[in-house]
Short mmCIF file of C-alpha atoms and ligand atoms in Angstrom, two decimals:
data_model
loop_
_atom_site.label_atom_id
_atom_site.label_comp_id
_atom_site.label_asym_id
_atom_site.label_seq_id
_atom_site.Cartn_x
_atom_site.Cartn_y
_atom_site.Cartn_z
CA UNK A 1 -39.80 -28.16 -25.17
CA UNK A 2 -40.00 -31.78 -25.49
CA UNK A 3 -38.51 -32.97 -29.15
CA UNK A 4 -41.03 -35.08 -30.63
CA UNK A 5 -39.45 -37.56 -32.69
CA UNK A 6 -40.97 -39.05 -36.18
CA UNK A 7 -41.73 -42.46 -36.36
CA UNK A 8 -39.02 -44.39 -38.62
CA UNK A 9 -41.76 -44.95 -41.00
CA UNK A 10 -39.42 -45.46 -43.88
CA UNK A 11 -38.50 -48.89 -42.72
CA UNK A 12 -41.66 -50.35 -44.22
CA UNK A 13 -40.17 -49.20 -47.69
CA UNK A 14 -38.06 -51.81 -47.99
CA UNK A 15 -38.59 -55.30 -48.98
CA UNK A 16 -39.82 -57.57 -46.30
CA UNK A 17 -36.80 -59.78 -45.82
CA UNK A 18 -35.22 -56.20 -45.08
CA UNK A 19 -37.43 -54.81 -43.12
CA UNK A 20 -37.07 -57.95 -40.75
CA UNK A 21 -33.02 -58.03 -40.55
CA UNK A 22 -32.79 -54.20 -40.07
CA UNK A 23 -35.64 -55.03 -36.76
CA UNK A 24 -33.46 -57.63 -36.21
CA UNK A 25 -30.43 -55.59 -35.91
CA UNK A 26 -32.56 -52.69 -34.04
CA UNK A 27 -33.09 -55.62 -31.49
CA UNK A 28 -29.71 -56.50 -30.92
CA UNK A 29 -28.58 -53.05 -30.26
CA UNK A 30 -31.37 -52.36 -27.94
CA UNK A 31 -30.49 -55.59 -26.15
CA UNK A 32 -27.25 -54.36 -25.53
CA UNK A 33 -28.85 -51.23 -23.78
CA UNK A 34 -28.46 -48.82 -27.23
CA UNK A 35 -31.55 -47.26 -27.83
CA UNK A 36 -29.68 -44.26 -29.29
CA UNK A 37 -27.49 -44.39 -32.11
CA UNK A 38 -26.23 -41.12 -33.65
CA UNK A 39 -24.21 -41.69 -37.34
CA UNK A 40 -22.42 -38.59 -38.44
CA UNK A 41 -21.97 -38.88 -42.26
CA UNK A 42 -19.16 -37.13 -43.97
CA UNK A 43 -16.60 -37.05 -47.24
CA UNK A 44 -15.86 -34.65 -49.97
CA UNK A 45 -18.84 -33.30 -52.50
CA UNK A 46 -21.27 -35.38 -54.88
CA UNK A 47 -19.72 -38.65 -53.64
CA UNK A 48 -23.55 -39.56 -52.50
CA UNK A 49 -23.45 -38.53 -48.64
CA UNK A 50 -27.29 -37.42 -48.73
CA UNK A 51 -28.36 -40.07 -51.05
CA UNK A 52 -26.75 -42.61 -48.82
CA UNK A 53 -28.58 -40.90 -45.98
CA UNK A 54 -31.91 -41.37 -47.68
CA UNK A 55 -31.52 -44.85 -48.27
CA UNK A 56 -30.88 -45.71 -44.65
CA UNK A 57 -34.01 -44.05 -43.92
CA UNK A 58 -35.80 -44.85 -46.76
CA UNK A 59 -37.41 -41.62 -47.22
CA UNK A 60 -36.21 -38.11 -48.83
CA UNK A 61 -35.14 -36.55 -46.25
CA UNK A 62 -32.36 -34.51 -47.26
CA UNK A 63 -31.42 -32.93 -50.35
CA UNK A 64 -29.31 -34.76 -53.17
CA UNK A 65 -27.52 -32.45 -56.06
CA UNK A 66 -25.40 -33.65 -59.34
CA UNK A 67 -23.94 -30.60 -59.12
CA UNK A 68 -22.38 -30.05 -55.51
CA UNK A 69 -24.12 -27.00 -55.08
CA UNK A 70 -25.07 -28.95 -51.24
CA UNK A 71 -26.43 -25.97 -48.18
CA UNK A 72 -23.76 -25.21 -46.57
CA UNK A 73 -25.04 -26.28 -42.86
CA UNK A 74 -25.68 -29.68 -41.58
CA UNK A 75 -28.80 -31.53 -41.54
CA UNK A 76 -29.76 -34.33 -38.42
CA UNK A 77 -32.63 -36.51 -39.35
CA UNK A 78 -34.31 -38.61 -36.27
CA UNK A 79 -36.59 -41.29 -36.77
CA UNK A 80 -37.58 -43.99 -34.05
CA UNK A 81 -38.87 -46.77 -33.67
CA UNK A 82 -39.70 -49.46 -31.17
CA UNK A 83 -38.11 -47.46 -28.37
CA UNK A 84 -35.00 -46.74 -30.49
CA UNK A 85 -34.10 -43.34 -32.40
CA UNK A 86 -31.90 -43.03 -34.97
CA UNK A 87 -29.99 -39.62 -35.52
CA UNK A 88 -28.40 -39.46 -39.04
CA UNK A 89 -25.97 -36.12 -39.83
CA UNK A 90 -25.48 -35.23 -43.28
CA UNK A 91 -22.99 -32.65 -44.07
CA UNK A 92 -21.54 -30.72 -46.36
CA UNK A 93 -18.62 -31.50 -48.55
CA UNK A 94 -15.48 -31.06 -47.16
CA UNK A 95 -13.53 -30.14 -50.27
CA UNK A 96 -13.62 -26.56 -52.13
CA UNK A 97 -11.59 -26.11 -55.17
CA UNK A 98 -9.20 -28.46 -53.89
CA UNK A 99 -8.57 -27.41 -50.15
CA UNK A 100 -10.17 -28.18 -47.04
CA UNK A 101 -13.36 -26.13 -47.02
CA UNK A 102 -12.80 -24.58 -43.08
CA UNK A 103 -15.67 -22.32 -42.53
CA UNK A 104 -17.65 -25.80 -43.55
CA UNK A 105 -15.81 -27.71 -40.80
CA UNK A 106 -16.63 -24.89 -38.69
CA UNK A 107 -19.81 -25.04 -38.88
CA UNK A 108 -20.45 -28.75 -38.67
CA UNK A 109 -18.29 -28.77 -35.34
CA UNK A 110 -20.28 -25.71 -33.96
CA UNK A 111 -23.17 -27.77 -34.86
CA UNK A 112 -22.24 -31.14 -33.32
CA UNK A 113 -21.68 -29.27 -30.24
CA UNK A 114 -23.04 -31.65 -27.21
CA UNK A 115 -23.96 -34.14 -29.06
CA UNK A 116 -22.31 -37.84 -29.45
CA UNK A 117 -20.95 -39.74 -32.44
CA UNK A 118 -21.70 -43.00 -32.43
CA UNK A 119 -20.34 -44.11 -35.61
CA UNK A 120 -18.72 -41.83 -38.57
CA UNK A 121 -19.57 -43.22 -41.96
CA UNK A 122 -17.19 -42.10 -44.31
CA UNK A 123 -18.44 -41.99 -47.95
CA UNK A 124 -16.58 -42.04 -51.12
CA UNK A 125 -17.16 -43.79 -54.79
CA UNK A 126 -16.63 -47.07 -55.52
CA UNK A 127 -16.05 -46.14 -59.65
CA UNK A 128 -13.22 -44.14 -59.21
CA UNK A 129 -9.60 -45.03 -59.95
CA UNK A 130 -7.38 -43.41 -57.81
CA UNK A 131 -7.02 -41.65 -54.35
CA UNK A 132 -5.46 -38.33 -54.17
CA UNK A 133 -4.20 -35.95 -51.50
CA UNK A 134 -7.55 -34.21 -51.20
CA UNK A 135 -8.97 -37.97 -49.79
CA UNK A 136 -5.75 -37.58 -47.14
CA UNK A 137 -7.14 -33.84 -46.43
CA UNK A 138 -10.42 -35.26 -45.80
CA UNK A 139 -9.16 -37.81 -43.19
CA UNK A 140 -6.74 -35.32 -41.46
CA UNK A 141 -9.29 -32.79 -41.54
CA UNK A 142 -11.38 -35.22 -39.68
CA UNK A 143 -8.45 -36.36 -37.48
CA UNK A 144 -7.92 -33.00 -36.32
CA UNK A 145 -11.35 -32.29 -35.12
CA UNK A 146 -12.18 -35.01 -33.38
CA UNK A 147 -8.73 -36.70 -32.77
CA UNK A 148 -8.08 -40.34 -34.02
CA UNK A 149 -10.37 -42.44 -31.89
CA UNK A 150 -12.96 -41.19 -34.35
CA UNK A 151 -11.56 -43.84 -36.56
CA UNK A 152 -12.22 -46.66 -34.43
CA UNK A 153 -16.22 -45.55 -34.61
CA UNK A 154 -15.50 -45.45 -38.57
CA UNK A 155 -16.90 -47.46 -41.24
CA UNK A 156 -16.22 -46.43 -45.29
CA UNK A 157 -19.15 -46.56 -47.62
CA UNK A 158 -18.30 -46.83 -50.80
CA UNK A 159 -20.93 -45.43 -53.26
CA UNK A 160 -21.73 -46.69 -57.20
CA UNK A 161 -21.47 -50.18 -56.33
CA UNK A 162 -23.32 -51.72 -58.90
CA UNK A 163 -20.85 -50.80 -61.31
CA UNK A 164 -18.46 -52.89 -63.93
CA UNK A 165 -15.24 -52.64 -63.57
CA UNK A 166 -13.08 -51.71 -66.37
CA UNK A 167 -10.87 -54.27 -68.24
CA UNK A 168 -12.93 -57.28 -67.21
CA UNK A 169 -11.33 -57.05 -63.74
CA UNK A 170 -13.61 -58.90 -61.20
CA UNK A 171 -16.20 -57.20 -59.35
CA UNK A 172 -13.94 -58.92 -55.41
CA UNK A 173 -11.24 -57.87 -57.22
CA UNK A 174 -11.66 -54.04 -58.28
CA UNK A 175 -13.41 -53.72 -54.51
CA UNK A 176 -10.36 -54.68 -52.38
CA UNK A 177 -8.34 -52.99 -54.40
CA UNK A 178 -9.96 -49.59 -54.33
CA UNK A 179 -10.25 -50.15 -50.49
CA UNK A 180 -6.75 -50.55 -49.93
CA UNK A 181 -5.86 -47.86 -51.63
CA UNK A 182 -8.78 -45.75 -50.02
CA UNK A 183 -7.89 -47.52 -46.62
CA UNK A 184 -4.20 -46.37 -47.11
CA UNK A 185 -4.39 -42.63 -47.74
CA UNK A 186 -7.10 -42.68 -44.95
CA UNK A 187 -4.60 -44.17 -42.59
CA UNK A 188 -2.00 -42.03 -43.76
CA UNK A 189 -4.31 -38.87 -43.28
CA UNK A 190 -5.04 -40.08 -39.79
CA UNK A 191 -1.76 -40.72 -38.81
CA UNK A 192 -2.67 -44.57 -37.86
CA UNK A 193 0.41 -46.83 -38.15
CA UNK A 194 0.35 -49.05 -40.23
CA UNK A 195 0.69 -51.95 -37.86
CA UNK A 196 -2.11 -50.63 -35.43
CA UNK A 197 -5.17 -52.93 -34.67
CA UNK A 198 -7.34 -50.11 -35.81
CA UNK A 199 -6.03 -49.63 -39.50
CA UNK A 200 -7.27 -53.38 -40.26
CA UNK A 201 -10.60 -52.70 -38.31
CA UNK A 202 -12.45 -49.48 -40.68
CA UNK A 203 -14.72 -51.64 -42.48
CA UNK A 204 -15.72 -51.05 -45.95
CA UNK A 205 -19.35 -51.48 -46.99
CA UNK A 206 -20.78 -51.26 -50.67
CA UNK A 207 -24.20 -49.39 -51.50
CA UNK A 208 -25.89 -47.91 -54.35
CA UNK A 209 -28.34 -45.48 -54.25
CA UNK A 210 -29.83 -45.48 -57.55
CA UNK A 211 -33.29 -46.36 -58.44
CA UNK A 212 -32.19 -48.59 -60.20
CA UNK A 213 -30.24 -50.98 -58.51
CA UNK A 214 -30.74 -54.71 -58.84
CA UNK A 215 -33.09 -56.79 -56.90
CA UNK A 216 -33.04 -60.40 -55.72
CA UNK A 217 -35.66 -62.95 -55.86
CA UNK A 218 -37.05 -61.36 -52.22
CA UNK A 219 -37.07 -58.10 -53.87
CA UNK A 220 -33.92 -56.73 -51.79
CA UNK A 221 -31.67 -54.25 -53.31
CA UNK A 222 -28.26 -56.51 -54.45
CA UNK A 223 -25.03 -55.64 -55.94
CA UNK A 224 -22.80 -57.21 -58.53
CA UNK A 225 -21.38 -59.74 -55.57
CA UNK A 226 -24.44 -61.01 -54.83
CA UNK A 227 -25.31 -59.23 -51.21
CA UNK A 228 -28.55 -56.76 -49.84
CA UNK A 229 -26.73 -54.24 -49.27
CA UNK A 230 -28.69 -52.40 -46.84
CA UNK A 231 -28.66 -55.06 -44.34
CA UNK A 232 -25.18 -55.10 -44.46
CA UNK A 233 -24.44 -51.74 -44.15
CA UNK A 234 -27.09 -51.42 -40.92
CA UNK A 235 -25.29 -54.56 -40.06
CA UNK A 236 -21.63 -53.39 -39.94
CA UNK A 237 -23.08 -50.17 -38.50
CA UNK A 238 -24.21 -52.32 -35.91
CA UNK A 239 -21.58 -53.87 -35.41
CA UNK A 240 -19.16 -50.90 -35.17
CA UNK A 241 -21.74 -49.58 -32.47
CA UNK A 242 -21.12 -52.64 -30.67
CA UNK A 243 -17.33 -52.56 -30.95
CA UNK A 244 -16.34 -51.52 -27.42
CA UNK A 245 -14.53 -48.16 -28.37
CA UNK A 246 -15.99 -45.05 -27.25
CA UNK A 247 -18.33 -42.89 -28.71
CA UNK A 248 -17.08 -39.58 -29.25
CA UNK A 249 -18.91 -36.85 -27.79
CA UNK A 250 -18.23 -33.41 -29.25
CA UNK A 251 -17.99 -31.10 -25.94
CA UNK A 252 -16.49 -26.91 -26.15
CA UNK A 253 -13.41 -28.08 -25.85
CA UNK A 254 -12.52 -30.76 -28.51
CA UNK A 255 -14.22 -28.12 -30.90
CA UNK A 256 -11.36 -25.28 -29.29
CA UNK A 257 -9.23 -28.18 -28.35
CA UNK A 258 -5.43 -28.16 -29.48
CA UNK A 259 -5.66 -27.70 -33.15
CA UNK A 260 -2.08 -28.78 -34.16
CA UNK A 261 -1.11 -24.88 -35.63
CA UNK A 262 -2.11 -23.27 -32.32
CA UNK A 263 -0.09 -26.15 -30.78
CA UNK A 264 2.68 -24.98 -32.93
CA UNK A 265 2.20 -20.75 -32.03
CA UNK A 266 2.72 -21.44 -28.25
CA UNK A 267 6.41 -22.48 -28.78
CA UNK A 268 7.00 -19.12 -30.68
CA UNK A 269 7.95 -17.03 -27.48
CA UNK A 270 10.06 -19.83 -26.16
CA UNK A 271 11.78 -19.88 -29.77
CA UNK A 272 12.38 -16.05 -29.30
CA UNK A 273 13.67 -16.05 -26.17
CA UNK A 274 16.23 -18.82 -26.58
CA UNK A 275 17.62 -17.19 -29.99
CA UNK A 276 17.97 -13.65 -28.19
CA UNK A 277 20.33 -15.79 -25.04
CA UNK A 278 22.35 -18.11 -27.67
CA UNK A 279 22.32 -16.75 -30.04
CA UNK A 280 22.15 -12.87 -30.57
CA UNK A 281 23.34 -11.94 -26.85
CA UNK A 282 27.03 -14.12 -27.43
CA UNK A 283 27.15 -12.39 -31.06
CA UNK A 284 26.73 -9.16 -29.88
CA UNK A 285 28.95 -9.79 -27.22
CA UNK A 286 31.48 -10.99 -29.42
CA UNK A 287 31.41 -8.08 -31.80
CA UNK A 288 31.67 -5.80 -29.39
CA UNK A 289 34.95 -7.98 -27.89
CA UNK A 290 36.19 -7.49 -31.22
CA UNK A 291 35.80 -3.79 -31.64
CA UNK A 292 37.71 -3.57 -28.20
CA UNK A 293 40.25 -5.31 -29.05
CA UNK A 294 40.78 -4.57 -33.24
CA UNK A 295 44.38 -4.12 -33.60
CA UNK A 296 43.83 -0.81 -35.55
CA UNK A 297 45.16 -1.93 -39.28
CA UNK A 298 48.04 -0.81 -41.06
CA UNK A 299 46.58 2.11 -43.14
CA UNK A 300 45.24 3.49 -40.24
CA UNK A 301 48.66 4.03 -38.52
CA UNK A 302 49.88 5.21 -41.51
CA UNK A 303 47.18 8.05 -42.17
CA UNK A 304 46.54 9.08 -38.92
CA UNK A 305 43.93 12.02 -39.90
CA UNK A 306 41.01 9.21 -41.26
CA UNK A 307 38.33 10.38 -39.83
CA UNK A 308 36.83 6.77 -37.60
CA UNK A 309 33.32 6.90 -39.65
CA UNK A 310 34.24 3.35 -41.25
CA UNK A 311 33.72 1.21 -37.78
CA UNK A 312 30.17 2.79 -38.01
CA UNK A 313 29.89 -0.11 -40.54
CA UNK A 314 30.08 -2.49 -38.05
P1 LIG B 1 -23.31 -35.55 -51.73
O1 LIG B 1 -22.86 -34.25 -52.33
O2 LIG B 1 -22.15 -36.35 -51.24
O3 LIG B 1 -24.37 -35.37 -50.70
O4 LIG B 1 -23.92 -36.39 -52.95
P2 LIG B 1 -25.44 -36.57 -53.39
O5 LIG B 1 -26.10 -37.59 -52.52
O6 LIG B 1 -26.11 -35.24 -53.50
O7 LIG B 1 -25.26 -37.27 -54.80
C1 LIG B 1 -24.60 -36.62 -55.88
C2 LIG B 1 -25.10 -37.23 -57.20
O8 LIG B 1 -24.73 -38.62 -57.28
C3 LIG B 1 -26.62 -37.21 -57.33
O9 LIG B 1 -26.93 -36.93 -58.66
C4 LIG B 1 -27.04 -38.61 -56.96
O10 LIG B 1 -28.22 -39.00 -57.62
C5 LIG B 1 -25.87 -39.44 -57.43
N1 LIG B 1 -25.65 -40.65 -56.63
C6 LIG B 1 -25.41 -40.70 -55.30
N2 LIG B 1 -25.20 -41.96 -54.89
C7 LIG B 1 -25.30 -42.74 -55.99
C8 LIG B 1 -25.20 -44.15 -56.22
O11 LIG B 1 -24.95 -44.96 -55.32
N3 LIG B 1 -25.37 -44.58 -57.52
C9 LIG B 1 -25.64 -43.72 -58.54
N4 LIG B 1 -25.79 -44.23 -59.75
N5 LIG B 1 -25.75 -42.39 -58.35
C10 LIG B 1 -25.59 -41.91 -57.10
MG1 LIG B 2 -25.19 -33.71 -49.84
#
């Protein structure tokens, strides 16, 4: 049955100077022969993964929670328009009382299956102080799924952006430094070196899904620095499209392929084998040397009737 796709009616939400740079962008990418563009969206729970979803289509289209209590199975949303579709993946949360939720990750691979990521947009908060090892989970978790080129198809969204920093530290300010650090543990997580072209290349985009965000004189949504933030996110999303790495297409075997434990159980056997020839075969053989050749100890000579139980130790 042929899929019939909804019309990406939730353009004509935004403002008008919006609505014309997001055509705009549609334009470009369907100049350079994209008229498909598939954005998997992922990141730990109540970060604002759906709510970031809605925005970019500019409808409710998926369900938003304060409480994390998301479905536990993916959702793809396609709208098109002009001759190009957009697919948009929200998932669940990766995180469950502080490990790696698998039977999630299960499910959203099982669910990807034959279809291709375009671009991974990573979300995470913008108000929040610190990174952790559950944000380096997140990014190996990732990493081991669909292997580290996914991060050169990777953007970061940070979430809360119209927000005031705490002790009147810049709005510039607060943002590149919660990107580092958010940049870092992703790196780390995704085992990119440090000096690799592609840890300087994630970009990191601000939004903020509130109602109440801040409008400019055209009525766009702005931020505290000033930019329309949707046309800069569809922009870098663009652009990250257009970078030249390739798309990632989720086939039976990258979700069997080597996951790094399995990798791990095949050398057991080998492991095995090699201690039984070096290492229990010459011990056994050298016990049983020394049994054959024990000078039989003085109290034995002397006492001839001891009964021999006592080697039995050996
Ligand atoms: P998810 O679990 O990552 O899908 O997060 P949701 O999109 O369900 O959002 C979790 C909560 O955060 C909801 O109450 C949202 O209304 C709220 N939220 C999400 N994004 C933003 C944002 O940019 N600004 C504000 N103020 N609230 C947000
Ligand atoms: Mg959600």
């Amino acid at each position: 049955m042929a899929q019939l796709i909804r019309e990406w009616a939730g353009i004509n939400t935004f403002a008008p100077a919006t609505q014309t740079k997001l055509l705009e962008l549609l334009g470009k990418l369907k100049h350079e022969n994209v008229n498909t563009l598939t954005i998997l969206v992922m990141g730990k729970g109540g970060v604002g993964k759906s709510s970031t979803v809605n925005s970019i289509v500019g409808e409710r289209v998926v369900t938003i929670s304060p409480f994390q209590s998301e479905g536990p199975r993916p959702v793809m949303v396609s709208r098109s328009r002009a001759g190009f579709t957009l697919n948009i993946i929200d998932t669940p949360g990766l995180i469950e009382g502080g490990y790696i939720n698998d039977m999630a990750l299960d499910i959203i691979k099982r669910f990807l299956l034959n279809k291709t990521i375009d671009v991974l947009l990573y979300v995470d908060r913008l108000d929040a102080y610190r990174v952790d090892n559950l944000d380096k989970l997140v990014a190996k978790a990732i990493t081991d799924t669909f292997g580290k080129g996914i991060w050169n198809k990777a953007l970061i969204a940070l979430t809360h952006a119209q927000f005031s920093p705490p002790d009147g530290l810049p709005y510039d300010e607060f943002f590149s430094k919660r990107s580092e650090a958010l940049l870092k543990v992703v790196r780390s997580g995704a085992r990119i070196k440090k000096d690799a072209s592609q840890a300087s290349t994630i970009p990191v985009v601000l939004v903020e899904n509130s109602g109440r965000c801040n409008k400019n004189e055209n009525d766009e949504k702005v931020l505290p620095d000033g930019a329309a933030w949707i046309p800069k996110l569809v922009q870098t999303i663009t652009e990250v499209t257009l970078n030249g790495s390739e798309s990632i297409h989720v086939d039976q075997k990258l979700i069997e392929g080597p996951n790094p434990n399995q990798t791990g159980k095949l050398w057991i056997p080998l492991i095995l084998a090699l201690q039984y020839f070096f290492v229990i075969k010459p011990i056994r053989g050298f016990i049983k040397k020394d049994i054959a050749t024990e000078s039989r100890p003085s109290w034995e000579t002397h006492e001839s009737e001891t009964n021999f139980s006592g080697r039995d130790i050996f």
